[in-house]
Tab-separated table of C-alpha atoms and ligand atoms in Angstrom:
chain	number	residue	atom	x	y	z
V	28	UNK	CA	168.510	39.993	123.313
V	29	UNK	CA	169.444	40.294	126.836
V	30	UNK	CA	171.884	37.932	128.391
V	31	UNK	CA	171.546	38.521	132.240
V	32	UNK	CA	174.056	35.495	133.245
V	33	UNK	CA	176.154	36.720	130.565
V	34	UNK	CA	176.183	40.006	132.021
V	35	UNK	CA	176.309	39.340	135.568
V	36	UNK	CA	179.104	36.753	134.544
V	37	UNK	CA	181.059	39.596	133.043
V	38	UNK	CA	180.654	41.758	136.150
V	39	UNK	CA	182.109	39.392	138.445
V	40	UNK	CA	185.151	39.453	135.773
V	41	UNK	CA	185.307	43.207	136.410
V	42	UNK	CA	185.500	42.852	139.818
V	43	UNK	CA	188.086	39.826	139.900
V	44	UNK	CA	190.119	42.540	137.382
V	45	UNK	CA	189.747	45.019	140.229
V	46	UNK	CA	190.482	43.281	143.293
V	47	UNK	CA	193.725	42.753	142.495
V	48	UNK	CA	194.397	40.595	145.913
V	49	UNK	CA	194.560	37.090	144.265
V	50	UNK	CA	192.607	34.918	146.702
V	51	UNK	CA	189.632	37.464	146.132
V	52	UNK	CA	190.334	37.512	141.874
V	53	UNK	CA	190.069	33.676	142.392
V	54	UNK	CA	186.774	33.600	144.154
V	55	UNK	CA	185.329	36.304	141.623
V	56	UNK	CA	186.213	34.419	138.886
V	57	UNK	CA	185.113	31.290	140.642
V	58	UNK	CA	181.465	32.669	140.825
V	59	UNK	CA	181.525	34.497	137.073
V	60	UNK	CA	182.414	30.273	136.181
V	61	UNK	CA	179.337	29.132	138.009
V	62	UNK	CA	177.059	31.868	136.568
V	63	UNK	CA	178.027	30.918	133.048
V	64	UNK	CA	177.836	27.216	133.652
V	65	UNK	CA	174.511	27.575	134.949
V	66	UNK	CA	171.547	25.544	132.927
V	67	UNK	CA	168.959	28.192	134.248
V	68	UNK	CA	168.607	31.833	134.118
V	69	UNK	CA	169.549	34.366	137.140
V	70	UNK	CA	166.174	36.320	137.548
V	71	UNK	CA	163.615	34.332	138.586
V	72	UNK	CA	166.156	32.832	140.772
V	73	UNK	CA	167.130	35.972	142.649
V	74	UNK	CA	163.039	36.727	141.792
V	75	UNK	CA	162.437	33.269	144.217
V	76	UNK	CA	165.434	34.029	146.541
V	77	UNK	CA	167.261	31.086	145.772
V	78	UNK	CA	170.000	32.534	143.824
V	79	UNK	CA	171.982	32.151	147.148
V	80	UNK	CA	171.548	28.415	147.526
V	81	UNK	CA	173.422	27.869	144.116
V	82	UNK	CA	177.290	26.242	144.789
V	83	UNK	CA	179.869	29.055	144.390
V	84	UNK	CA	177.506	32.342	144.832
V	85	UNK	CA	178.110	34.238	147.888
V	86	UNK	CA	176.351	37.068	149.308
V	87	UNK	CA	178.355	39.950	146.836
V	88	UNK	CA	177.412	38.142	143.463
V	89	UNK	CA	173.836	37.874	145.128
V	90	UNK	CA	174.105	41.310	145.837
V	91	UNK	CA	175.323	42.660	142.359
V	92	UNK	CA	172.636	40.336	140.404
V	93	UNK	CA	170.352	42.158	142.297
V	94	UNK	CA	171.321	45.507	141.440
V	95	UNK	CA	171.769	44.246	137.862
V	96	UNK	CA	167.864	42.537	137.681
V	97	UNK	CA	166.607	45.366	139.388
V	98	UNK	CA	168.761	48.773	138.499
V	99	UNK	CA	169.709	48.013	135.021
V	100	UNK	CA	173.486	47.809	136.252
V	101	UNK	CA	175.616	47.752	139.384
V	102	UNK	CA	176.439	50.892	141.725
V	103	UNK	CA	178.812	48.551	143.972
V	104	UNK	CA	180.964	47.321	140.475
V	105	UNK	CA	180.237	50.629	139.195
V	106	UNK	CA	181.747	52.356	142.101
V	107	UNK	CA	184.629	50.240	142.705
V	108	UNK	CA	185.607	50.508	139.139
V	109	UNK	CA	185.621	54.458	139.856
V	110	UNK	CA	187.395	53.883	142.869
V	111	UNK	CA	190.380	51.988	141.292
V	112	UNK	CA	189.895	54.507	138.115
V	113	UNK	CA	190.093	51.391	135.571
V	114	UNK	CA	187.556	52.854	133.705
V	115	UNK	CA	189.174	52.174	130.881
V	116	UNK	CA	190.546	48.730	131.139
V	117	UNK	CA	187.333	47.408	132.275
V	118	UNK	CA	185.738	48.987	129.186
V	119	UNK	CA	188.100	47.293	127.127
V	120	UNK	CA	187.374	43.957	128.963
V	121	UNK	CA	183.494	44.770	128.165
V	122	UNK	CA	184.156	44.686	124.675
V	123	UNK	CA	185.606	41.267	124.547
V	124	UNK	CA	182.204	40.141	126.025
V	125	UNK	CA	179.568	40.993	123.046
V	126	UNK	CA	177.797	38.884	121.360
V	127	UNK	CA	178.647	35.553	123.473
V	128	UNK	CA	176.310	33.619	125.142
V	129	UNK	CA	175.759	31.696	128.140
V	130	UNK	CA	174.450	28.616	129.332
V	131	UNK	CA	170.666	29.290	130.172
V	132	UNK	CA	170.400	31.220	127.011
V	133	UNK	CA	172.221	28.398	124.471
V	134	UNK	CA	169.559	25.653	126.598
V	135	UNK	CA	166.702	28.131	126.141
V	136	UNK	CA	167.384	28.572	122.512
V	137	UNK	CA	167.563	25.201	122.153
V	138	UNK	CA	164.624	24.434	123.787
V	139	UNK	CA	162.644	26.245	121.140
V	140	UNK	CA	161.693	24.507	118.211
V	141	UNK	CA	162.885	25.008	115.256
V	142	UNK	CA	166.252	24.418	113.264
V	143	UNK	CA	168.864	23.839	112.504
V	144	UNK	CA	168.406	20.904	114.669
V	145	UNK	CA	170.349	18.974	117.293
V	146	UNK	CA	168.514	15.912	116.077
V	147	UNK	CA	169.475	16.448	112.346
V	148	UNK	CA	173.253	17.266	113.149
V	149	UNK	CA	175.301	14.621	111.574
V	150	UNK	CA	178.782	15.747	112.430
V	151	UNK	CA	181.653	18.190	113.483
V	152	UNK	CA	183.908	19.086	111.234
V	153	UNK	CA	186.442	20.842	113.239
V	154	UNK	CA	188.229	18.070	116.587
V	155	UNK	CA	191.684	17.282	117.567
V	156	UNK	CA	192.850	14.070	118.812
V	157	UNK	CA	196.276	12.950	120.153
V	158	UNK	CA	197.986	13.746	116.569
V	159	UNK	CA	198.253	17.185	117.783
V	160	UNK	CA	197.163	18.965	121.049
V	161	UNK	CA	193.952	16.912	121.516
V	162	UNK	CA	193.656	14.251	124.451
V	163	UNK	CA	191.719	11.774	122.503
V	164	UNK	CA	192.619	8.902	120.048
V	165	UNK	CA	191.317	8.534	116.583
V	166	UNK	CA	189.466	5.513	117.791
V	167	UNK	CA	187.619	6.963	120.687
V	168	UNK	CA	186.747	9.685	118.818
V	169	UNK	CA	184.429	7.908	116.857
V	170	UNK	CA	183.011	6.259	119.562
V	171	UNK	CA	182.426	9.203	121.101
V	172	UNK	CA	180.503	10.310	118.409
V	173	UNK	CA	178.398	7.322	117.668
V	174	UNK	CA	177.485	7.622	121.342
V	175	UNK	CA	176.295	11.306	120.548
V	176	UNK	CA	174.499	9.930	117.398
V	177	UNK	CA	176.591	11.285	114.760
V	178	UNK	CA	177.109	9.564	111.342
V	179	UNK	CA	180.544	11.480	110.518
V	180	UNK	CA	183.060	13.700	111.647
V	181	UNK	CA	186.021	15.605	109.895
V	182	UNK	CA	189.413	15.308	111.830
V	183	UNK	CA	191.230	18.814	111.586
V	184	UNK	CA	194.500	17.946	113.759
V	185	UNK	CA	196.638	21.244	113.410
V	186	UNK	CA	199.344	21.910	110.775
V	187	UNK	CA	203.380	21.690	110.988
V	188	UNK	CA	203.154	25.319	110.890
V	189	UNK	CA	201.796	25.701	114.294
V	190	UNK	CA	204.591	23.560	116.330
V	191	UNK	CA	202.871	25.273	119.346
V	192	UNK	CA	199.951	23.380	119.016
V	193	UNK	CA	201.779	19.908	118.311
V	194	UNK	CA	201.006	20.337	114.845
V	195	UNK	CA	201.321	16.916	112.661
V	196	UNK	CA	204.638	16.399	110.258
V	197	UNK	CA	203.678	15.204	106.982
V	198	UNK	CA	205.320	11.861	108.031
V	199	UNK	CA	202.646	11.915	110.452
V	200	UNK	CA	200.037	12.982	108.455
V	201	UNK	CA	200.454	9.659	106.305
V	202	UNK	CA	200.245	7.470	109.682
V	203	UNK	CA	197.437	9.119	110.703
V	204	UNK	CA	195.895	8.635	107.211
V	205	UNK	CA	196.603	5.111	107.466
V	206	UNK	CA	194.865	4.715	110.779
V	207	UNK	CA	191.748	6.723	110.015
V	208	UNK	CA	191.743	4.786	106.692
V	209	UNK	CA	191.459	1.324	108.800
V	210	UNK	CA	188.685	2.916	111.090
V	211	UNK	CA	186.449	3.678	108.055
V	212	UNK	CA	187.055	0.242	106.584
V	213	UNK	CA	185.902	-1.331	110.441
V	214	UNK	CA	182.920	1.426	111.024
V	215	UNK	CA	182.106	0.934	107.248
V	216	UNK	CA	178.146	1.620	106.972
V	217	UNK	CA	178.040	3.182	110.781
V	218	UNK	CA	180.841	6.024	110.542
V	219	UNK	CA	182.954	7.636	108.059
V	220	UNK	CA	186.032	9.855	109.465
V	221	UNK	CA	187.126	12.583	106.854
V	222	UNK	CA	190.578	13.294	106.875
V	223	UNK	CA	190.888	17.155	107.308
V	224	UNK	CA	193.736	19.377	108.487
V	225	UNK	CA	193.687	23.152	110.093
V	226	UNK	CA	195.669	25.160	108.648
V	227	UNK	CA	197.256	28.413	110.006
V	228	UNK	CA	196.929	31.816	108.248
V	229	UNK	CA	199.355	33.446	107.758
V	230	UNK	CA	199.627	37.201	108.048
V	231	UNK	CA	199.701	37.438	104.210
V	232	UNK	CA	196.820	35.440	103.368
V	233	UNK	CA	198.309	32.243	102.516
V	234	UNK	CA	198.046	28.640	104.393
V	235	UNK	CA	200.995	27.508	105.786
V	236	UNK	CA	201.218	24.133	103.556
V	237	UNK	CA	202.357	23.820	100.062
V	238	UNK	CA	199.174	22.721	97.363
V	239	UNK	CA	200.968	18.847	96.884
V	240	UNK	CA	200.449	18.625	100.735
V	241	UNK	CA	197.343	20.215	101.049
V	242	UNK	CA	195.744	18.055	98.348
V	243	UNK	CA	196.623	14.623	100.737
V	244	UNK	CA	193.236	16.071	102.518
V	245	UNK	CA	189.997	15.573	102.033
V	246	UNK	CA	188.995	18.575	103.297
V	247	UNK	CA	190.816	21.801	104.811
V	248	UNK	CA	189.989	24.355	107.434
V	249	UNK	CA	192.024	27.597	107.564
V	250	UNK	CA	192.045	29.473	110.955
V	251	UNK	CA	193.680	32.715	112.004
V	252	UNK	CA	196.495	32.084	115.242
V	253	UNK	CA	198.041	35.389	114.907
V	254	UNK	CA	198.094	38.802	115.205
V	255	UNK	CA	194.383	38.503	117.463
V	256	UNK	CA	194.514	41.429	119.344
V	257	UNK	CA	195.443	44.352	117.049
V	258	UNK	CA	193.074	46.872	115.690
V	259	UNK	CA	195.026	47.213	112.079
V	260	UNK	CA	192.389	45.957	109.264
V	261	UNK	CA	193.710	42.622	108.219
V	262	UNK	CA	190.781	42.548	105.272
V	263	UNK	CA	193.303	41.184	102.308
V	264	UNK	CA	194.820	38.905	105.458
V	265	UNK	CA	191.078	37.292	105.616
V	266	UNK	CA	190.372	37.985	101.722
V	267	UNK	CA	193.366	35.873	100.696
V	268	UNK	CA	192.730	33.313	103.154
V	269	UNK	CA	188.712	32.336	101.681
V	270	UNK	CA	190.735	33.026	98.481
V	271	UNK	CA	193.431	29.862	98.806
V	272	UNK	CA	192.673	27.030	96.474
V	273	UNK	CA	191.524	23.862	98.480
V	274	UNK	CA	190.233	25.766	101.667
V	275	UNK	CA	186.364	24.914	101.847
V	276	UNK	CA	185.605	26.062	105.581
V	277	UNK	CA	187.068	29.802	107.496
V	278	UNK	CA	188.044	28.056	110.844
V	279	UNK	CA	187.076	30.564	114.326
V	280	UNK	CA	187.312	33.554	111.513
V	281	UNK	CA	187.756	36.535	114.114
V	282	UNK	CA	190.484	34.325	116.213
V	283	UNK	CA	188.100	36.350	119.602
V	284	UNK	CA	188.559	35.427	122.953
V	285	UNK	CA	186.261	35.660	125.574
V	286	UNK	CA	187.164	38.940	128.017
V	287	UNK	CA	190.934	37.977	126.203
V	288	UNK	CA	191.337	39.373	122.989
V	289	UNK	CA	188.932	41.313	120.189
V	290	UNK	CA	190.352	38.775	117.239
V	291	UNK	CA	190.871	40.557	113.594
V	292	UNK	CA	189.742	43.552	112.450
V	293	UNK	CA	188.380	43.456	109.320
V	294	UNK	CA	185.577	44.660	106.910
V	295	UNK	CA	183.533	41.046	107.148
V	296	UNK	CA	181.182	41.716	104.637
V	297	UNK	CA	184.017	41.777	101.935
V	298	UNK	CA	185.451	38.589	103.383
V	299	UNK	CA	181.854	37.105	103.196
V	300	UNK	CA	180.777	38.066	100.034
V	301	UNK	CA	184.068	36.322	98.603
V	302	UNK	CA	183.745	33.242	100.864
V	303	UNK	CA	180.233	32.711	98.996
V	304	UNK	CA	181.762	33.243	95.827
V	305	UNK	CA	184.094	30.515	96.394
V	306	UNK	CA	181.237	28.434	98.323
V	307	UNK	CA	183.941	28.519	101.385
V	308	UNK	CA	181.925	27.857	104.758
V	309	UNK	CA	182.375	29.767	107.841
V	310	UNK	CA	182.467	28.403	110.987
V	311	UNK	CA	180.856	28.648	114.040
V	312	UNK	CA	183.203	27.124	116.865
V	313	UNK	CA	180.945	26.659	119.505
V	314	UNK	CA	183.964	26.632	122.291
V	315	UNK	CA	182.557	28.426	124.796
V	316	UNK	CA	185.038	31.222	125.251
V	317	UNK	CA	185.414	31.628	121.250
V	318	UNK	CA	181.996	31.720	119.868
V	319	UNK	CA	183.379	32.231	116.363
V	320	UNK	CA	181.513	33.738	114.366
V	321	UNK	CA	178.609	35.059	116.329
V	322	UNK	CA	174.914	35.071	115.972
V	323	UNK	CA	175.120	39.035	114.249
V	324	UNK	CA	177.921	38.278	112.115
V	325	UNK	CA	176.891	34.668	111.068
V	326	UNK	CA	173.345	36.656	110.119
V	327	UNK	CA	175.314	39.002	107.797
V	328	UNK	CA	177.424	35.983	106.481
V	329	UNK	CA	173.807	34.690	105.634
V	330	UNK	CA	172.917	37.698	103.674
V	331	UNK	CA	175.981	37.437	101.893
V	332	UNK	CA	175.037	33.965	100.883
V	333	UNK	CA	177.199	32.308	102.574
V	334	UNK	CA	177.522	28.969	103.731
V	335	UNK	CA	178.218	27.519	107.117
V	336	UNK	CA	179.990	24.904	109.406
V	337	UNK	CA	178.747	24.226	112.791
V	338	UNK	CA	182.011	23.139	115.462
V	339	UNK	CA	182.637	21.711	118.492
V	340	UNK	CA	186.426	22.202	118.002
V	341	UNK	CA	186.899	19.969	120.610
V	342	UNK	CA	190.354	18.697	122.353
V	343	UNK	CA	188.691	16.594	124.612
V	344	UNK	CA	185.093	14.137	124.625
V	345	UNK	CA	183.460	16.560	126.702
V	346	UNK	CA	183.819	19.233	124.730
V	347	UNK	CA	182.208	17.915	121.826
V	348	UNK	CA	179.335	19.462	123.763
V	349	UNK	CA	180.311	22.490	122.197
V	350	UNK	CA	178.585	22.246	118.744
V	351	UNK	CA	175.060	22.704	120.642
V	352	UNK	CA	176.876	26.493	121.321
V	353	UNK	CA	177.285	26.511	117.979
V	354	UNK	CA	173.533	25.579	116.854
V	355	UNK	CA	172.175	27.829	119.070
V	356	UNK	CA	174.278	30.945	117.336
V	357	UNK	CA	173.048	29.346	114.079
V	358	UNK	CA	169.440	29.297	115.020
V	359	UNK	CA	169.740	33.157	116.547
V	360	UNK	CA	171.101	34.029	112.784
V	361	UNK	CA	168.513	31.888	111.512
V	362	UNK	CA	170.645	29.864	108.904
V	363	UNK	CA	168.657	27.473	107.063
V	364	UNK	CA	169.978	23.884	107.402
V	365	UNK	CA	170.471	23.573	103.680
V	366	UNK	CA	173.292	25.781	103.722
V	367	UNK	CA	175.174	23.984	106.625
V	368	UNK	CA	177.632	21.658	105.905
V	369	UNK	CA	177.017	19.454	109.091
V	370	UNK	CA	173.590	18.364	107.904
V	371	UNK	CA	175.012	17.216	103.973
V	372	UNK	CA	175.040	13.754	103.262
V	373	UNK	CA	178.990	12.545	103.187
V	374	UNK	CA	178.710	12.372	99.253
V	375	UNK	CA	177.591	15.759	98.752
V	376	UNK	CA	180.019	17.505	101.475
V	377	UNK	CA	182.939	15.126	99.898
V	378	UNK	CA	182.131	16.966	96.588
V	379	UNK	CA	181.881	20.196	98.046
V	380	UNK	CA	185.362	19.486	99.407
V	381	UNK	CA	186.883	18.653	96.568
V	382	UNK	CA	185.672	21.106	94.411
V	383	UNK	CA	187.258	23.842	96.773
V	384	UNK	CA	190.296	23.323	93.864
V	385	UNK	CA	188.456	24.462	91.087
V	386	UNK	CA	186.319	27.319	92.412
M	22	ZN	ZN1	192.375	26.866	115.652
């Protein structure tokens, strides 16, 4: 599948690396934001000459979508990355670019019909709100989400472990119980809120709360922070974590960054095959720069028999946005609805919660 915004994107991120001078980086990296924002794909603009009239593109981006539509690549990046003989770095950079995609292609994928569905979506199970580094209050948040339609949603506000993050004490933990606990009684019949935490791996496996904590949940995520941009295997790291009793759903499994970091190494198809075993879902954060798990590594998930959880991971309203990156990976894997999470009805994903203690 070719991604020309996503490409072209990642070019002007060469050249921003390049450039060096800052006020030229920032104009680079201005253009590479307005090529992946765009709803609409690159060729047939350049194709119509319009490319141009589009707010941020000036006549060098023009220039090297051009080469890219019409050469295959681009003799002016190409050259100045020979010039500045970063041949390396940039090829570095190029591998934390695979497998993402951009705007135009999530809108054209979702376009198509077929499933899983936007309609069908019931509700993100991975969101932060004000109890840790989210922007948003617990009430808001559910009117933010009855606004987009949604039925549920499964708070995940970050653990102690990860102070960095404003992660919750467990004194705060029970106040925040007790609030979500008067929003379901009030939204009764419209909205249920599950109370969910995301935990932090830790480089040995483990979560970083104890089991008498972790069982104050109604559901847990479990989500690499660490150690994101070695190449040492960190298989048993990934193993252990699917392996924890009470974890139902791998949160951003690789712990990627977009042109940032690679994430973990590790042999996935191991991790998979024991995440289906233990019926643990893995996620697909649809934040844009994470992408976590991707389309080719959700589709080997799937032949594992796994099953999956489709996430805005949002800090803010707008970014709730994000699960629609997250249904279009699922539909490029082609995971059947029935084994996503988001589209159970609360009863069934509350038992498939809880029985992530006896698995
Ligand atoms: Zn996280």
């Amino acid at each position: 599948m070719r991604d020309v915004n996503l490409e072209l994107g990642g070019l002007l991120l060469d050249m921003a690396t390049l450039v060096g001078n800052s006020q030229r980086a920032w104009g680079y990296k201005r253009a590479a934001k307005a090529v992946f924002r765009l709803d609409r794909h690159v060729t047939p603009l350049i194709e119509a000459n319009t490319f141009k009239a589009v707010p941020g593109i000036g006549p060098t981006t023009d220039r090297i979508a051009r080469e890219l539509i019409y050469d295959g690549k681009s003799l002016l990046v190409e050259e100045a990355i020979r010039v500045a003989g970063k041949e390396g770095a940039i090829a570095t950079l190029r591998g934390f670019r695979q497998h993402f995609i951009s705007r135009a292609t999530m809108e054209e994928v979702l376009a198509r019909r077929g499933t899983p569905s936007r309609g069908k979506y019931r509700g993100d199970f991975q969101m932060h709100s004000v109890w840790s580094d989210g922007s948003e209050t617990l009430e808001s948040v559910v009117e933010a989400c009855l606004a987009r339609g949604y039925q549920c949603a499964g708070m995940t506000d970050h653990s102690y472990g990860l102070p960095i993050a404003g992660g919750m004490s467990m004194a705060q933990v029970i106040e925040q119980h007790a609030v979500i606990d008067e929003l379901n009684a009030r939204y009764q019949g419209r909205f249920r809120m599950f109370k969910g935490i995301e935990t932090n791996i830790r480089t040995d496996g483990t979560v970083d709360m104890e089991a008498d904590e972790l069982h104050l949940f109604e559901f847990v995520v479990a989500s690499p922070h660490s150690v994101l941009r070695k190449t040492i295997d960190q298989t048993p790291r990934m193993v252990g974590a699917v392996s924890q009793p009470g974890v139902c759903i791998l949160g951003h499994p690789q712990g990627r960054r977009f042109n940032v970091r690679p994430g973990v190494a590790a042999d996935w198809d191991q991790v998979f095959e024991v995440a289906a075993k233990r019926e643990v879902a893995i996620e697909i954060d649809g934040s844009w720069d994470r992408q976590d798990v991707h389309y080719a590594l959700a589709e080997r998930a799937l032949q594992r028999g796994c099953l999956f959880a489709l996430d805005s991971d949002a800090h803010a309203h707008p970014e709730l946005d994000f699960c629609d990156i997250a249904i279009a990976h699922a539909r490029l894997a082609a995971i059947p609805e029935a084994r996503i999470v988001n589209y159970w009805s609360d009863k069934r994903f509350l038992e498939w919660a809880r029985s992530a203690w006896d698995r």
